[in-house]
Coordinates of C-alpha atoms and ligand atoms in Angstrom, one line a residue:
X1 CA 33.3 163.0 157.7
X2 CA 37.0 163.7 157.0
X3 CA 38.9 161.4 154.6
X4 CA 40.7 159.8 157.5
X5 CA 37.4 159.1 159.2
X6 CA 36.1 157.4 156.0
X7 CA 39.2 155.3 155.7
X8 CA 39.0 154.3 159.4
X9 CA 35.3 153.4 159.0
X10 CA 36.0 151.3 155.9
X11 CA 38.8 149.5 157.6
X12 CA 36.7 148.8 160.7
X13 CA 33.8 147.5 158.5
X14 CA 36.2 145.3 156.6
X15 CA 37.7 143.9 159.8
X16 CA 34.2 143.2 161.2
X17 CA 33.1 141.5 158.0
X18 CA 36.2 139.2 157.9
X19 CA 35.7 138.4 161.6
X20 CA 32.0 137.6 161.2
X21 CA 32.4 135.4 158.2
X22 CA 35.3 133.6 159.8
X23 CA 33.2 132.9 162.9
X24 CA 30.5 131.5 160.6
X25 CA 32.9 129.3 158.7
X26 CA 34.2 128.0 162.1
X27 CA 30.7 127.3 163.4
X28 CA 29.8 125.5 160.2
X29 CA 33.0 123.4 160.0
X30 CA 34.0 123.0 163.6
X31 CA 36.3 120.0 163.2
X32 CA 38.0 120.8 159.9
X33 CA 41.3 122.2 161.0
X34 CA 43.1 122.2 157.7
X35 CA 40.2 123.8 156.0
X36 CA 40.0 126.5 158.7
X37 CA 43.7 127.0 158.5
X38 CA 43.5 127.6 154.7
X39 CA 40.5 130.0 155.1
X40 CA 42.1 131.9 157.9
X41 CA 45.3 132.4 155.9
X42 CA 43.3 133.9 153.0
X43 CA 41.0 135.9 155.2
X44 CA 43.9 137.6 156.9
X45 CA 45.2 138.8 153.5
X46 CA 41.8 140.2 152.3
X47 CA 41.1 142.9 154.9
X48 CA 42.6 145.7 152.8
X49 CA 40.6 144.4 149.8
X50 CA 37.3 144.8 151.6
X51 CA 38.3 148.2 153.0
X52 CA 38.9 149.4 149.4
X53 CA 36.0 147.5 147.8
X54 CA 32.9 147.4 150.0
X55 CA 30.9 146.0 147.0
X56 CA 32.4 142.6 147.7
X57 CA 30.9 142.8 151.1
X58 CA 27.5 143.7 149.7
X59 CA 27.7 140.7 147.3
X60 CA 28.5 138.3 150.2
X61 CA 31.6 137.1 148.4
X62 CA 33.3 135.7 151.4
X63 CA 30.3 133.8 152.7
X64 CA 29.8 132.3 149.2
X65 CA 33.4 131.6 148.3
X66 CA 33.9 129.5 151.5
X67 CA 30.9 127.2 150.9
X68 CA 31.6 124.5 148.2
X69 CA 29.1 124.5 145.4
X70 CA 28.9 120.7 145.9
X71 CA 30.5 117.9 147.9
X72 CA 30.2 114.3 146.7
X73 CA 31.1 111.6 149.2
X74 CA 30.8 107.9 148.2
X75 CA 31.5 104.3 149.0
X76 CA 34.3 102.6 147.1
X77 CA 34.1 98.9 147.5
X78 CA 36.7 96.6 145.9
X79 CA 38.2 93.2 146.3
X80 CA 41.9 92.8 147.3
X81 CA 44.2 90.1 146.0
X82 CA 43.2 87.7 148.8
X83 CA 39.6 88.0 147.8
X84 CA 38.7 90.1 150.9
X85 CA 36.2 92.9 150.4
X86 CA 37.6 96.4 151.2
X87 CA 35.7 99.6 151.6
X88 CA 37.2 103.1 151.2
X89 CA 35.6 106.5 151.2
X90 CA 35.8 108.6 148.0
X91 CA 35.3 112.4 147.7
X92 CA 35.0 115.1 145.1
X93 CA 34.7 118.6 146.3
X94 CA 33.4 120.9 143.5
X95 CA 34.2 124.2 145.1
X96 CA 33.9 127.0 142.5
X97 CA 33.0 127.1 138.8
X98 CA 33.0 130.8 138.2
X99 CA 36.1 130.7 136.0
X100 CA 35.6 127.4 134.3
X101 CA 34.9 123.7 134.8
X102 CA 36.0 122.4 138.3
X103 CA 39.7 121.5 138.1
X104 CA 42.0 119.9 140.5
X105 CA 43.7 116.7 141.4
X106 CA 42.8 113.4 143.1
X107 CA 44.7 112.3 146.2
X108 CA 45.0 108.7 147.4
X109 CA 46.4 108.8 150.9
X110 CA 45.2 107.3 154.2
X111 CA 45.0 110.9 155.7
X112 CA 42.3 112.0 153.2
X113 CA 39.1 113.3 154.9
X114 CA 36.6 116.0 154.3
X115 CA 38.8 118.7 155.9
X116 CA 41.8 117.9 153.7
X117 CA 39.7 117.7 150.6
X118 CA 38.1 121.0 151.3
X119 CA 41.3 122.8 152.1
X120 CA 42.9 121.5 148.9
X121 CA 39.8 122.5 146.8
X122 CA 39.7 125.9 148.5
X123 CA 43.4 126.6 147.7
X124 CA 42.7 125.5 144.2
X125 CA 40.2 128.4 143.7
X126 CA 42.9 131.0 144.1
X127 CA 45.7 129.0 142.4
X128 CA 43.7 128.3 139.3
X129 CA 42.6 131.9 139.1
X130 CA 46.2 133.0 139.3
X131 CA 47.1 131.0 136.2
X132 CA 44.8 133.2 134.1
X133 CA 43.3 130.1 132.5
X134 CA 39.6 129.2 132.2
X135 CA 39.5 126.7 135.1
X136 CA 37.3 126.5 138.2
X137 CA 38.3 124.6 141.3
X138 CA 37.8 121.2 142.8
X139 CA 39.7 118.4 144.5
X140 CA 39.0 114.7 145.1
X141 CA 40.5 111.6 146.6
X142 CA 40.1 108.7 148.9
X143 CA 41.6 107.4 152.1
X144 CA 42.9 104.4 150.1
X145 CA 46.5 103.7 150.9
X146 CA 48.4 102.8 147.7
X147 CA 51.5 101.7 149.7
X148 CA 52.1 98.0 149.3
X149 CA 49.2 97.4 146.9
X150 CA 49.7 95.3 143.8
X151 CA 49.1 96.8 140.4
X152 CA 45.9 94.8 140.0
X153 CA 44.6 96.1 143.4
X154 CA 45.3 99.6 142.3
X155 CA 43.4 98.9 139.0
X156 CA 40.4 97.4 140.8
X157 CA 40.3 100.2 143.3
X158 CA 40.6 103.0 140.7
X159 CA 37.9 101.4 138.5
X160 CA 35.5 101.2 141.4
X161 CA 36.3 104.8 142.4
X162 CA 35.7 106.0 138.8
X163 CA 32.4 104.1 138.5
X164 CA 30.9 106.5 140.9
X165 CA 33.0 109.6 140.1
X166 CA 32.1 109.3 136.4
X167 CA 28.5 110.4 137.2
X168 CA 29.8 113.8 138.3
X169 CA 32.6 114.8 135.9
X170 CA 33.1 115.6 132.2
X171 CA 35.3 117.7 130.0
X172 CA 33.0 120.8 130.5
X173 CA 31.9 119.9 134.0
X174 CA 34.8 118.8 136.2
X175 CA 38.3 117.7 135.1
X176 CA 40.3 115.8 137.7
X177 CA 44.1 115.1 137.6
X178 CA 46.7 113.6 139.8
X179 CA 48.0 114.5 143.3
X180 CA 49.7 112.5 146.0
X181 CA 49.3 108.8 145.3
X182 CA 47.9 109.4 141.8
X183 CA 50.2 109.5 138.8
X184 CA 49.8 108.5 135.1
X185 CA 49.2 104.8 135.9
X186 CA 46.1 105.6 138.1
X187 CA 45.0 108.3 135.7
X188 CA 45.2 105.8 132.9
X189 CA 43.0 103.2 134.7
X190 CA 40.5 106.0 135.5
X191 CA 40.5 107.3 132.0
X192 CA 39.9 103.8 130.6
X193 CA 37.0 103.2 133.0
X194 CA 35.4 106.6 132.4
X195 CA 35.4 106.0 128.6
X196 CA 34.1 102.5 129.0
X197 CA 31.2 103.7 131.1
X198 CA 30.4 106.6 128.8
X199 CA 30.8 104.5 125.6
X200 CA 33.1 107.0 123.9
X201 CA 36.4 108.7 124.0
X202 CA 36.4 112.0 125.9
X203 CA 40.0 113.0 125.8
X204 CA 39.6 116.1 128.0
X205 CA 37.9 114.5 131.0
X206 CA 41.2 114.0 133.0
X207 CA 44.6 115.5 132.8
X208 CA 48.0 114.1 133.7
X209 CA 47.5 111.3 131.2
X210 CA 50.5 109.5 129.6
X211 CA 51.9 111.7 126.8
X212 CA 51.9 108.6 124.6
X213 CA 48.1 108.4 124.8
X214 CA 46.4 111.7 125.3
X215 CA 48.6 113.5 127.8
X216 CA 50.7 116.6 127.5
X217 CA 54.4 116.5 127.2
X218 CA 55.9 118.5 130.1
X219 CA 53.0 117.9 132.5
X220 CA 55.0 115.5 134.8
X221 CA 57.7 118.1 135.2
X222 CA 55.4 121.2 135.4
X223 CA 54.8 121.6 139.1
X224 CA 58.4 121.2 140.1
X225 CA 59.8 123.2 137.3
X226 CA 57.2 125.9 137.8
X227 CA 58.1 126.2 141.5
X228 CA 61.7 126.8 140.7
X229 CA 60.8 129.3 137.9
X230 CA 58.8 131.2 140.5
X231 CA 61.6 131.1 143.1
X232 CA 64.1 132.3 140.5
X233 CA 61.8 135.3 139.6
X234 CA 61.5 136.1 143.2
X235 CA 65.3 136.0 143.8
X236 CA 66.0 138.0 140.6
X237 CA 63.7 140.7 142.0
X238 CA 66.2 141.1 144.8
X239 CA 69.3 140.9 142.6
X240 CA 69.9 137.3 143.4
X241 CA 69.6 134.0 141.6
X242 CA 69.4 130.3 142.4
X243 CA 72.8 129.6 140.8
X244 CA 75.4 128.4 143.3
X245 CA 72.9 128.2 146.1
X246 CA 72.5 125.2 148.4
X247 CA 69.0 123.7 148.2
X248 CA 67.0 121.2 150.2
X249 CA 63.8 119.7 148.8
X250 CA 61.5 117.6 150.9
X251 CA 59.8 114.6 149.2
X252 CA 60.9 112.5 146.3
X253 CA 57.7 112.3 144.3
X254 CA 56.8 114.1 141.2
X255 CA 56.9 117.7 142.5
X256 CA 60.1 117.2 144.4
X257 CA 62.0 115.3 141.7
X258 CA 61.4 117.9 139.0
X259 CA 62.0 120.8 141.4
X260 CA 65.4 119.2 142.1
X261 CA 66.0 118.7 138.3
X262 CA 65.3 122.4 137.5
X263 CA 67.3 123.7 140.5
X264 CA 70.3 121.6 139.3
X265 CA 69.8 122.8 135.7
X266 CA 69.9 126.4 137.0
X267 CA 73.2 125.7 138.8
X268 CA 72.1 125.1 142.4
X269 CA 73.5 122.3 144.6
X270 CA 70.7 120.2 145.9
X271 CA 71.9 118.4 149.0
X272 CA 68.9 116.7 150.6
X273 CA 65.6 115.1 149.8
X274 CA 63.2 112.7 151.7
X275 CA 60.3 110.3 151.7
X276 CA 57.8 109.5 154.4
X277 CA 60.4 107.2 156.2
X278 CA 63.4 109.5 156.3
X279 CA 65.8 111.8 154.5
X280 CA 69.2 111.7 152.8
X281 CA 71.9 114.2 152.7
X282 CA 74.5 114.1 149.9
X283 CA 77.0 116.9 150.3
X284 CA 78.3 116.2 146.8
X285 CA 74.9 116.9 145.4
X286 CA 71.9 114.5 145.1
X287 CA 72.3 112.1 142.2
X288 CA 68.9 112.5 140.5
X289 CA 69.3 109.5 138.3
X290 CA 69.4 107.3 141.4
X291 CA 66.3 109.0 142.9
X292 CA 64.4 108.6 139.7
X293 CA 65.3 105.0 139.4
X294 CA 64.3 104.3 143.0
X295 CA 61.0 106.2 142.9
X296 CA 59.8 106.1 139.3
X297 CA 60.9 102.6 138.3
X298 CA 61.6 100.4 141.3
X299 CA 59.1 101.7 143.8
X300 CA 61.8 101.7 146.6
X301 CA 62.4 103.8 149.7
X302 CA 64.8 106.7 149.7
X303 CA 67.0 104.8 152.2
X304 CA 68.1 102.6 149.3
X305 CA 70.0 105.6 147.9
X306 CA 72.8 104.7 150.3
X307 CA 73.5 101.5 148.4
X308 CA 74.7 103.4 145.4
X309 CA 76.1 106.4 147.4
X310 CA 77.7 105.2 150.6
X311 CA 79.2 108.6 151.4
X312 CA 75.7 110.1 151.7
X313 CA 73.9 110.1 155.1
X314 CA 70.5 108.7 155.9
X315 CA 68.4 109.9 158.8
X316 CA 65.2 108.0 159.7
X317 CA 63.0 111.0 160.6
X318 CA 61.8 112.9 157.5
X319 CA 60.5 115.9 159.5
X320 CA 64.1 116.6 160.6
X321 CA 65.2 117.5 157.0
X322 CA 64.8 121.2 157.9
X323 CA 67.7 121.0 160.3
X324 CA 70.1 120.7 157.2
X325 CA 71.6 124.1 156.6
X326 CA 70.7 125.6 153.2
X327 CA 70.1 128.8 151.3
X328 CA 66.8 127.7 149.8
X329 CA 64.2 125.3 151.1
X330 CA 61.6 123.8 148.9
X331 CA 58.9 121.9 150.8
X332 CA 57.5 119.6 148.2
X333 CA 56.0 116.8 150.3
X334 CA 52.7 117.6 152.0
X335 CA 50.7 120.0 154.2
X336 CA 52.1 121.5 157.4
X337 CA 55.5 120.0 157.0
X338 CA 57.2 123.2 158.2
X339 CA 56.0 124.4 161.6
X340 CA 57.2 127.2 163.8
X341 CA 60.0 125.1 165.2
X342 CA 61.3 124.1 161.7
X343 CA 61.0 127.7 160.6
X344 CA 63.1 128.8 163.5
X345 CA 65.8 126.2 162.6
X346 CA 65.8 127.2 159.0
X347 CA 66.1 130.9 159.8
X348 CA 68.8 130.2 162.4
X349 CA 70.8 128.4 159.7
X350 CA 70.6 131.4 157.3
X351 CA 67.9 130.4 154.8
X352 CA 67.2 133.2 152.3
X353 CA 64.2 131.8 150.4
X354 CA 61.3 129.3 150.8
X355 CA 59.4 128.0 147.8
X356 CA 56.2 126.0 148.5
X357 CA 56.0 123.1 146.0
X358 CA 53.4 121.2 148.0
X359 CA 50.0 122.6 149.0
X360 CA 50.1 124.5 152.3
X361 CA 53.4 123.0 153.5
X362 CA 54.0 125.8 155.9
X363 CA 51.9 126.6 158.9
X364 CA 50.6 130.2 159.4
X365 CA 53.0 130.7 162.3
X366 CA 55.9 129.5 160.1
X367 CA 54.9 131.9 157.3
X368 CA 54.7 134.8 159.7
X369 CA 58.2 134.0 161.0
X370 CA 59.6 134.0 157.5
X371 CA 58.1 137.4 156.8
X372 CA 59.3 138.8 160.1
X373 CA 62.8 137.7 159.4
X374 CA 62.8 138.9 155.8
X375 CA 63.1 135.4 154.3
X376 CA 61.7 135.5 150.8
X377 CA 58.5 133.4 150.7
X378 CA 56.9 131.9 147.6
X379 CA 53.4 130.7 148.5
X380 CA 52.0 127.4 147.2
X381 CA 49.0 128.9 145.4
X382 CA 51.4 130.8 143.2
X383 CA 54.6 128.8 143.2
X384 CA 53.1 125.4 142.5
X385 CA 50.5 126.6 140.0
X386 CA 52.6 125.3 137.1
X387 CA 51.1 121.8 137.4
X388 CA 47.5 122.8 137.0
X389 CA 48.6 125.4 134.4
X390 CA 50.0 122.7 132.2
X391 CA 46.9 120.6 132.9
X392 CA 44.8 123.4 131.4
X393 CA 47.2 123.3 128.4
X394 CA 46.5 119.6 128.2
X395 CA 42.8 120.4 128.0
X396 CA 43.5 122.8 125.2
X397 CA 45.5 120.3 123.3
X398 CA 42.8 117.6 123.8
X399 CA 40.2 120.0 122.5
X400 CA 42.2 120.9 119.4
X401 CA 43.2 117.2 118.9
X402 CA 46.9 118.1 118.6
X403 CA 50.0 118.1 120.8
X404 CA 52.6 120.7 121.5
X405 CA 56.3 119.9 121.8
X406 CA 57.9 119.7 125.2
X407 CA 59.8 122.9 124.4
X408 CA 56.5 124.7 123.5
X409 CA 54.9 123.6 126.7
X410 CA 57.9 124.7 128.8
X411 CA 57.9 128.1 127.1
X412 CA 54.2 128.6 127.9
X413 CA 54.9 127.4 131.5
X414 CA 57.6 130.0 131.9
X415 CA 55.3 132.8 130.7
X416 CA 52.5 131.6 133.1
X417 CA 54.9 131.6 136.0
X418 CA 56.3 135.0 135.1
X419 CA 52.8 136.4 134.9
X420 CA 51.8 134.9 138.2
X421 CA 54.8 136.4 139.8
X422 CA 54.0 139.8 138.4
X423 CA 50.4 139.6 139.6
X424 CA 51.5 138.7 143.1
X425 CA 54.1 141.4 143.2
X426 CA 51.7 144.1 142.0
X427 CA 48.8 143.1 144.2
X428 CA 51.1 143.1 147.2
X429 CA 52.3 146.6 146.3
X430 CA 48.8 147.9 145.5
X431 CA 47.5 146.8 148.9
X432 CA 50.4 148.2 150.9
X433 CA 52.5 145.1 151.5
X434 CA 55.3 145.1 149.0
X435 CA 57.4 141.9 148.9
X436 CA 54.7 139.9 150.7
X437 CA 54.0 137.4 147.8
X438 CA 51.7 135.3 150.0
X439 CA 49.4 138.3 150.5
X440 CA 49.8 139.2 146.8
X441 CA 48.8 135.7 145.6
X442 CA 45.8 135.7 147.9
X443 CA 44.6 139.1 146.8
X444 CA 45.3 138.7 143.0
X445 CA 43.6 135.2 143.0
X446 CA 40.7 136.5 145.0
X447 CA 40.0 139.6 142.8
X448 CA 39.9 137.4 139.6
X449 CA 37.3 135.1 141.1
X450 CA 35.4 137.7 143.1
X451 CA 34.8 139.8 139.9
X452 CA 33.5 136.8 138.1
X453 CA 31.2 136.0 141.1
X454 CA 29.8 139.5 141.1
X455 CA 29.2 139.3 137.3
X456 CA 27.5 136.0 137.6
X457 CA 25.0 137.1 140.2
X458 CA 24.2 135.9 143.7
X459 CA 23.9 132.1 143.5
Ligands
LIG501 N1 47.1 118.3 142.2 C1 47.7 119.4 141.5 C2 47.6 120.7 142.3 O1 47.5 120.6 143.5 C3 47.4 119.5 140.0 C4 45.9 119.7 139.7 C5 45.6 119.5 138.2 O2 46.5 119.4 137.4 O3 44.4 119.6 137.9 O4 47.5 121.7 141.8

């Protein structure tokens, strides 16, 4: 056979393998559209890897990596303030433990179901691998809606949730953290309940704890800051920077707030942000102190921003935020918030870069459009990995029983984000798609886990 014939045969075999396994995943998870979307996005990137490395095919890596090691689903019964019994469904997906204990957040949101849990845990495999830290991948949550619940209701719910979850986690087994609807208050209640049930103090069982009792300084800021560090690295690569650019950021939670803060610190003008009710545009630049007060202290809606800043504009449909013209868009709210139509609008308005702060905020069609139109694209698995990276640093500090300063954590975060960017860039180049950081992230994350899976044997 000529060299060309060998290459063609390897490519065909890789394509057939990816196709066959995707059909298998579809058949096994027919109704899980978010999970299928996340797997398809990864599979599309991996064809050149299987063409070059048939040993991954022989080891059945794709069949194994798409099947969670364990899924726990449980009843969470609790009593609301009126004395009525409420029942929610709790989940923990323990997807992959080849690189370390399962690691990933807990989401409390009414949309939570098996598909959303599995897509998030699946994404976490590659994200956590990219950080270079010793963490496996998991995700958990519940369809509990924290909106409008009293503090005591939150406490009773989280205690009930942890009563079951505690049987399945531990500092060397599975280390949950926060995600949408779960911040340091919820983590605090879960931590208290876990230690009560275990009859001890296991500092490293959860991350995202309050820095005053067991948490890491800089964890709250890490995801948003890390996203902006990654975007800055990507812009620098093309001789640009975030300074002087106009930025819009969806959401107004943890990720969004600190993405806005870092973007402002680096000299960008952030002109819009949102919550699930609507979005605000402040052409003078978003006043972050007001957003923090509304969201971190008063638990108010973003519409209330108008009371302090009457010259800003409020629009009641949050998904329309992408119609605001900008240089850089940072989707930091939730999955699939930028579809093909929003992508067209952003491109039409001259966007130069997208940085995914949320998990899978862009649909596959939107990502393809960005690439086709030469918009720089920072994929979530890489761009938002700063959060879990600092969680792993929290685990280290807990094990050593000491705490690093905020500056020390931030320095380490910068190094991690730089290394992630370099890995994505190199993997994209090595596999023939320079500048495609989404592909680079998928390939670099995959190789790290796949090599560990081969080394650990078929199981
Ligand atoms: N939920 C975050 C994520 O999507 C953080 C997970 C963690 O800190 O373990 O990566």
